[in-house]
Amino acid sequence: MNLHEHQGKAILSQYGVAVPQGIVAESPEQAVEAAKTLQAKTGTTMWVVKAQVHAGGRGKGGGVKLAKSLADVEKLADQILGMHLVTPQTPPEGKLVRKVLIQQDVYYPGSSDIREFYMSVLLNRKTGRNMVMYSPRGGMDIEAVAAETPDQIFTEEIDPKVGMQAFQARKIAFNLGLSGTAYKNMVKFAMALYQAYEGADASLFEINPVVKTSDDNILAVDAKVVVDNNSLFRHPDIKAMRDFNEEDPIEVEASRYDLNYVKLNGNVGCMVNGAGLAMATMDMIKMSGGDPANFLDVGGAADAKRVEEAFRIILKDPNVKAILVNIFGGIVRCDRVAQGIVDAYSNIGDIKVPIIVRLQGTNAKEGKQLIDESGLKVHSAIALEDAAKLVNEVLKN
Ligand code: GDP
Ligand code: MN
């Protein structure tokens, strides 16, 4: 699950990572109130107005602006709220901005010794360890830094059994070229950042930029956080941060039924039991001249109720021109699945797209017979090639 910047910063704060003071606003009036509160708290006379959407690159897209007066805050909040922010990480039509983060300016104008670093904590799948990736060249696109000056990107492997060690944090601060108070603050920052990553069961904490202020504080100015969905059961506070507005509405509905559904851009919907079979089925759709409209794993219990829910979800996608059901009857019997399909079909009623059902495994023949005798416009197959041919034929018509 992705988090908004302000949510990520709230978690960072809990773990002792220093962040600039900020308040979320949903209207220009609230933005001005927030700016006044921040002024009273920190003495700041400048603020940044930051669009809260699940996408990076907001600055370049016009979603992060510096306000030099309260009037500026009002004007910029008005401008950014309600805009469709387009960045390289959004869909082409952009993302609607519903909230802005008003934050104290920590770049104090006129001061010259500000520095921007990059730091992230993530899982290194090759070594099965967590890894801190960091660079003295922060603030810019880290992919560009990696391509142009790969020697400017450092990594530090962390053994998950013992967590980050102080000597590792000192090495990071040293490699970033810091000394004195800034060095000490960076050591603290890196240690606390790792603890936040581990404590929140995150798969990514990316801070770009980490800023060294002119008074040698080290602050997380941005925060991109991804939390492992499988851990949400033990983090009710993080689970509550989920923003359904940022997700595909069909995927949101599917998750309510515990269906593993991912929307794709093709024209053949598919319903499969098991993730591996789902991947193979998507390949098969490609080879038969179609394009998968989704990934959908109904899981072990392909009973009538789940099949019906899955059909309803797939049919919500207007691009779907045909549906391929590919079920392997291992624990579940094919004839029961077939009955489920027949029941679901008649319950839903008005299904206009052709459905191809391929059942293999226990009672596959009985299942095919059930479908063939149902009188419904459902094509059935037992062999995978036959199902592929059927998909190809219905797409031609
Ligand atoms: P992103 O573009 O989505 O990665 O958003 P960031 O939070 O990284 O902000 C984009 C840029 O805005 C940063 O790289 C900074 O250069 C700038 N910025 C962020 N916070 C401040 C601030 O407090 N003061 C000033 N002057 N600039 C800031
Ligand atoms: Mn950033």
Short mmCIF file of N, CA, C and O and ligand atoms in Angstrom, two decimals, residues 57-58 139 208-209 222, ligand 2:
data_model
loop_
_atom_site.label_atom_id
_atom_site.label_comp_id
_atom_site.label_asym_id
_atom_site.label_seq_id
_atom_site.Cartn_x
_atom_site.Cartn_y
_atom_site.Cartn_z
N GLY A 57 7.70 13.30 -8.56
CA GLY A 57 7.90 14.29 -9.62
C GLY A 57 6.92 15.44 -9.56
O GLY A 57 6.69 16.14 -10.55
N ARG A 58 6.32 15.65 -8.37
CA ARG A 58 5.29 16.70 -8.25
C ARG A 58 5.86 18.08 -8.47
O ARG A 58 5.20 18.95 -9.04
N GLY A 139 17.68 15.38 -4.37
CA GLY A 139 16.82 16.44 -4.90
C GLY A 139 16.45 16.23 -6.35
O GLY A 139 15.43 16.69 -6.80
N ASN A 208 13.73 11.81 -0.73
CA ASN A 208 14.46 12.58 -1.74
C ASN A 208 13.79 13.94 -1.93
O ASN A 208 12.76 14.03 -2.56
N PRO A 209 14.34 14.99 -1.39
CA PRO A 209 15.63 15.08 -0.74
C PRO A 209 15.59 14.92 0.78
O PRO A 209 14.60 15.21 1.42
N ASP A 222 10.93 15.12 1.81
CA ASP A 222 9.93 14.38 1.05
C ASP A 222 9.87 12.97 1.62
O ASP A 222 10.81 12.55 2.31
MN MN B 2 11.02 14.26 -3.93
#
